[in-house]
Amino acid sequence: MAEELQVGFVGNPNCGKTTLFNAYTGARLKVANWPGVTVEKKEGAMKYHDHVFKLVDLPGIYSLTSYTMEEKLTRQYILESDVDVIIDVADASALERNLYLTLQLIELGKPVILALNMMDIVEERGMEIDMHRLPEMLGIPVIPVSARKRTGLDILMHAVAHHKDKRKDNNLEHHHPEKEASRHRHEHHDEYTVVYSDEIEDKIDAIILRLRSDGKVKTKNYRWYALKLLEKDEEITAECGLDLSDIIDRSYETDIINQKYDFIEEIIEECLVNKNKKAAVTDRIDRWLTGNVTGLPCFLLIMAVVFFFTFTVGDWLKGYFEAALDQVNAAVSAGLEALGAGEVLQSLIVDGIISGVGGVLTFLPNIFILFLALALLEDSGYMSRVAYVMDSLMSKLGLSGRAFIPMILGFGCTVPAVMASRALEDPKDRRRTVLVTPFMSCSARLPVYVLFAEMFFGSAAMPAAFSMYVIGMAVAILAAFLMHKVDRSGGMNPLLIELPEYKTPNTRTIAIYVWDKVKDYLTKAGTTIFVASIFIWFLLNFGTEGMTQDMSASFGASIGRVLAPLLAPAGLGMWQIALALISGLAAKEVVVSSFAVLFGISNINSAAGMTGLAEILAGYGFGALNAYCLMIFCLLYVPCIATLAMIHRELKSWKWTGVSVLLQLGCAWLVSTLVFQIGSLF
Amino acid sequence: MTLRDGEKGKGYRVLDVSLGRAAKIRLEALGMTNGTTVFIMNKKRNGSMVVKVRGTRFAFGSGIAGAVAVEERRED
């Protein structure tokens, strides 16, 4: 029988850990430079000769303290699960910082293998790493790999298969000339990778004695327990329950960190040749992208390019989708006719499902390009620079520059954007970011803008649609500013984010990311939008008298008529619009498919469909100003049920979820009413 | 002086980090231990900056930069 091994992947953020993981499993994981992005445990499996390896991707972390959720989770997993081998993925081009986590992992006592990733970058920079000396000093196997070029992958798994039983390697060799004179009772240099000062080693020995005689703590690794007690780690201190105040007179956490770094400096001194030989390209790029004068214009330019591609290339591709949809529609109609399908069934399939789901599917190219652009920005390393560039503005709003990243992600989809706000440490910061992120125009709202802008604004369609993004950002910023004024707390700017090296985005990483998003979109079209389309079709074709040809006698019309007066001040006082907006709560794209169903237009995005719809709407006195107000309302009101569910999950409060709904509805009504009333004056 | 008073393009030695325990330990774990040299790569008027510590770049908000006591590194 094949032997099953559990292998955990641990590493710093931005070290290429997830790329390496993907190289083995091909799992559809999101890969990004955003710390904590893989906060959910991801698993995959692979076969290696006689072994079955279960691979687990853990969140990117810098250390193993118990101060953050990700670090706690990783520590618990390593200590408590049946993990057999830990692969510590390190960015070889930033070895000094990466080794800190390595030393902490080694102290946990499970077999660790160091995978030195990004060796290609090390070579490019003319640096060399002594691959003989490094494993000697660490006492663990060190395997050079390149996740991007897919080299060293087999050798790494070979090491996993062979290293699994070794709790301790005996090839540790230290040369500590100055320490040889040490008179410490115990010579630990051939036992442990990191040996601390005599003072700390004495205390460790004393604590271990007490732990052993007490016998309450069951562990094979007393040394780690002793170290954690010396660091005054809350979890471990509570678990131990002994009074050790005679030994532990203060927290030795800083000393322990300092001494680990002292040892890392020794390693770097011995193992790294030609440090900083070549100035990193990153510094040259950063001179522009994070420059005080050039940073902001560069950011705006990049965003403008992203939207330009989303609209132009997306629309060009959309043309082909529409033509295909026309043909499908004609073929299905003819097929149903030939089969002699009943009127109700024909209406359900053609008017309900095809116009609803199909109308939304034609936006796939726009959405594909937007997510491709966001993936490129993340994977290249630019995204975290945005936090720095936007920091001056954000700190005026009482937010950390980091809060801008969830907001940018909000251009893609509000659900993961709200989730990304987790990386903010301060709970108040997090709450305010969660409250304003839904104002950032997500890709689901794009279909609404594209449809109405093209219908009513002709050649000015692109600026009209683009203005939605600007209005959304303005409302978000204004809302954040007002909230900051209301509750004046904090004032300190706690921005702390790593700016990783720029790199050429990895095709595989990008492909997995974009496919994941496209799949989500298709799934949504097949489920939520499918069901919503049928539901809307039912509401519109059935009334108190059963199936009806007269839509104004339908259930939907009755509901819409109740709400229409409320929307009248915003120029949206039609029952059809009220109904379309309610249906948009399922997903924003549904607003488009609802219009298609409501006005009986089979291919709403075709030129003929748009002309038809525009004519019908004009008959109701609905013009360009009304269309613009509708776009604003769609921009600002509740994004979708899924977003509300995520907001509730993140804020863990019904009160704040309610506040968020009221804020969205209030802003949508207020801004669209203002625009309509002022616009009507001219 | 604190890091916040530092100038772009210069290196400084960390003397002390006066932040809450969690934030202090986080900075130290990232390599900002006492005696470490920090280079200021870029600095904004509001005090936010890009620094390089042990080969890694970080963006610090003015609040973080103002909490790190430093001294100018003597050229040696």
mmCIF file of C-alpha atoms in Angstrom, chain A residues 199-337:
data_model
loop_
_atom_site.group_PDB
_atom_site.id
_atom_site.type_symbol
_atom_site.label_atom_id
_atom_site.label_comp_id
_atom_site.label_asym_id
_atom_site.label_seq_id
_atom_site.Cartn_x
_atom_site.Cartn_y
_atom_site.Cartn_z
ATOM 1 C CA GLU A 199 21.876 33.674 30.543
ATOM 2 C CA ILE A 200 19.025 32.407 28.378
ATOM 3 C CA GLU A 201 20.439 28.875 28.053
ATOM 4 C CA ASP A 202 20.642 28.680 31.868
ATOM 5 C CA LYS A 203 17.036 29.718 32.150
ATOM 6 C CA ILE A 204 15.969 27.235 29.471
ATOM 7 C CA ASP A 205 17.682 24.433 31.399
ATOM 8 C CA ALA A 206 16.041 25.496 34.658
ATOM 9 C CA ILE A 207 12.583 25.719 33.072
ATOM 10 C CA ILE A 208 12.940 22.310 31.398
ATOM 11 C CA LEU A 209 13.829 20.749 34.773
ATOM 12 C CA ARG A 210 10.700 22.206 36.324
ATOM 13 C CA LEU A 211 8.490 21.188 33.397
ATOM 14 C CA ARG A 212 9.804 17.605 33.551
ATOM 15 C CA SER A 213 9.304 17.241 37.292
ATOM 16 C CA ASP A 214 5.841 18.784 37.066
ATOM 17 C CA GLY A 215 4.900 16.406 34.275
ATOM 18 C CA LYS A 216 1.766 18.273 33.269
ATOM 19 C CA VAL A 217 3.028 19.462 29.897
ATOM 20 C CA LYS A 218 3.227 16.497 27.549
ATOM 21 C CA THR A 219 5.711 17.272 24.843
ATOM 22 C CA LYS A 220 8.780 15.936 23.134
ATOM 23 C CA ASN A 221 10.024 19.458 22.721
ATOM 24 C CA TYR A 222 10.586 21.012 26.153
ATOM 25 C CA ARG A 223 13.102 23.441 24.731
ATOM 26 C CA TRP A 224 10.460 25.109 22.564
ATOM 27 C CA TYR A 225 8.091 25.321 25.520
ATOM 28 C CA ALA A 226 10.792 26.894 27.621
ATOM 29 C CA LEU A 227 11.531 29.466 24.921
ATOM 30 C CA LYS A 228 7.857 30.361 24.606
ATOM 31 C CA LEU A 229 7.607 30.731 28.394
ATOM 32 C CA LEU A 230 10.611 33.045 28.334
ATOM 33 C CA GLU A 231 8.874 35.069 25.616
ATOM 34 C CA LYS A 232 5.814 35.265 27.909
ATOM 35 C CA ASP A 233 3.701 33.768 25.142
ATOM 36 C CA GLU A 234 0.138 34.022 26.464
ATOM 37 C CA GLU A 235 -1.139 30.735 25.101
ATOM 38 C CA ILE A 236 1.772 28.634 26.347
ATOM 39 C CA THR A 237 1.991 30.394 29.715
ATOM 40 C CA ALA A 238 -1.690 29.650 30.330
ATOM 41 C CA GLU A 239 -1.251 26.038 29.218
ATOM 42 C CA CYS A 240 1.753 25.475 31.482
ATOM 43 C CA GLY A 241 0.120 26.955 34.579
ATOM 44 C CA LEU A 242 3.309 26.824 36.685
ATOM 45 C CA ASP A 243 4.638 29.697 38.717
ATOM 46 C CA LEU A 244 8.073 30.269 37.226
ATOM 47 C CA SER A 245 8.477 33.879 38.297
ATOM 48 C CA ASP A 246 11.757 33.018 40.044
ATOM 49 C CA ILE A 247 13.256 32.096 36.656
ATOM 50 C CA ILE A 248 11.306 34.284 34.272
ATOM 51 C CA ASP A 249 11.723 37.733 35.782
ATOM 52 C CA ARG A 250 10.756 39.563 32.551
ATOM 53 C CA SER A 251 9.894 38.913 28.914
ATOM 54 C CA TYR A 252 12.928 37.740 26.972
ATOM 55 C CA GLU A 253 11.121 38.018 23.646
ATOM 56 C CA THR A 254 13.232 40.857 22.288
ATOM 57 C CA ASP A 255 16.462 39.165 23.405
ATOM 58 C CA ILE A 256 15.463 35.945 21.701
ATOM 59 C CA ILE A 257 14.616 37.743 18.453
ATOM 60 C CA ASN A 258 17.861 39.705 18.590
ATOM 61 C CA GLN A 259 19.941 36.596 19.133
ATOM 62 C CA LYS A 260 18.223 34.781 16.289
ATOM 63 C CA TYR A 261 19.090 37.686 14.034
ATOM 64 C CA ASP A 262 22.669 37.647 15.329
ATOM 65 C CA PHE A 263 22.909 34.045 14.208
ATOM 66 C CA ILE A 264 21.288 34.934 10.849
ATOM 67 C CA GLU A 265 23.960 37.586 10.372
ATOM 68 C CA GLU A 266 26.596 34.900 10.933
ATOM 69 C CA ILE A 267 24.926 32.686 8.343
ATOM 70 C CA ILE A 268 24.702 35.500 5.801
ATOM 71 C CA GLU A 269 28.342 36.376 6.452
ATOM 72 C CA GLU A 270 29.443 32.810 5.757
ATOM 73 C CA CYS A 271 27.011 31.668 3.067
ATOM 74 C CA LEU A 272 26.211 34.675 0.918
ATOM 75 C CA VAL A 273 28.834 35.774 -1.570
ATOM 76 C CA ASN A 274 28.709 39.072 -3.493
ATOM 77 C CA LYS A 275 25.960 40.723 -1.507
ATOM 78 C CA ASN A 276 24.402 43.746 -3.261
ATOM 79 C CA LYS A 277 26.686 43.399 -6.217
ATOM 80 C CA LYS A 278 24.111 44.719 -8.642
ATOM 81 C CA ALA A 279 21.613 47.388 -7.707
ATOM 82 C CA ALA A 280 18.166 45.897 -7.928
ATOM 83 C CA VAL A 281 16.051 46.895 -10.910
ATOM 84 C CA THR A 282 13.222 47.402 -8.430
ATOM 85 C CA ASP A 283 14.875 50.530 -7.035
ATOM 86 C CA ARG A 284 15.033 52.078 -10.477
ATOM 87 C CA ILE A 285 11.375 51.299 -11.207
ATOM 88 C CA ASP A 286 10.331 52.534 -7.784
ATOM 89 C CA ARG A 287 11.970 55.884 -8.414
ATOM 90 C CA TRP A 288 9.073 56.482 -10.800
ATOM 91 C CA LEU A 289 6.217 54.421 -9.427
ATOM 92 C CA THR A 290 6.594 55.507 -5.802
ATOM 93 C CA GLY A 291 8.238 58.884 -6.434
ATOM 94 C CA ASN A 292 6.705 61.794 -4.549
ATOM 95 C CA VAL A 293 5.837 63.659 -7.741
ATOM 96 C CA THR A 294 5.449 60.806 -10.215
ATOM 97 C CA GLY A 295 3.759 58.185 -8.022
ATOM 98 C CA LEU A 296 0.190 59.440 -8.198
ATOM 99 C CA PRO A 297 0.148 60.298 -11.938
ATOM 100 C CA CYS A 298 1.645 56.849 -12.655
ATOM 101 C CA PHE A 299 -1.102 55.195 -10.621
ATOM 102 C CA LEU A 300 -3.869 57.153 -12.365
ATOM 103 C CA LEU A 301 -2.324 56.393 -15.756
ATOM 104 C CA ILE A 302 -2.168 52.673 -14.973
ATOM 105 C CA MET A 303 -5.805 52.655 -13.876
ATOM 106 C CA ALA A 304 -6.831 54.592 -17.002
ATOM 107 C CA VAL A 305 -5.055 52.018 -19.193
ATOM 108 C CA VAL A 306 -6.798 49.194 -17.341
ATOM 109 C CA PHE A 307 -10.225 50.728 -17.958
ATOM 110 C CA PHE A 308 -9.406 51.647 -21.535
ATOM 111 C CA PHE A 309 -8.656 47.991 -22.276
ATOM 112 C CA THR A 310 -11.649 46.790 -20.320
ATOM 113 C CA PHE A 311 -13.977 48.921 -22.401
ATOM 114 C CA THR A 312 -12.424 48.921 -25.867
ATOM 115 C CA VAL A 313 -11.013 45.425 -26.215
ATOM 116 C CA GLY A 314 -13.834 44.051 -24.091
ATOM 117 C CA ASP A 315 -16.489 45.657 -26.278
ATOM 118 C CA TRP A 316 -14.835 44.461 -29.436
ATOM 119 C CA LEU A 317 -14.901 40.872 -28.186
ATOM 120 C CA LYS A 318 -18.406 41.352 -26.887
ATOM 121 C CA GLY A 319 -19.579 41.908 -30.470
ATOM 122 C CA TYR A 320 -18.754 38.280 -31.294
ATOM 123 C CA PHE A 321 -20.571 37.014 -28.216
ATOM 124 C CA GLU A 322 -23.670 38.943 -29.219
ATOM 125 C CA ALA A 323 -23.648 37.533 -32.735
ATOM 126 C CA ALA A 324 -23.367 34.048 -31.245
ATOM 127 C CA LEU A 325 -26.212 34.748 -28.837
ATOM 128 C CA ASP A 326 -28.431 35.887 -31.758
ATOM 129 C CA GLN A 327 -27.788 32.622 -33.541
ATOM 130 C CA VAL A 328 -28.460 30.539 -30.434
ATOM 131 C CA ASN A 329 -31.676 32.428 -29.890
ATOM 132 C CA ALA A 330 -32.859 31.895 -33.466
ATOM 133 C CA ALA A 331 -31.881 28.218 -33.413
ATOM 134 C CA VAL A 332 -33.612 27.550 -30.095
ATOM 135 C CA SER A 333 -36.766 29.396 -31.171
ATOM 136 C CA ALA A 334 -36.892 27.416 -34.401
ATOM 137 C CA GLY A 335 -36.165 24.181 -32.551
ATOM 138 C CA LEU A 336 -38.917 24.756 -30.005
ATOM 139 C CA GLU A 337 -41.314 25.669 -32.782
#
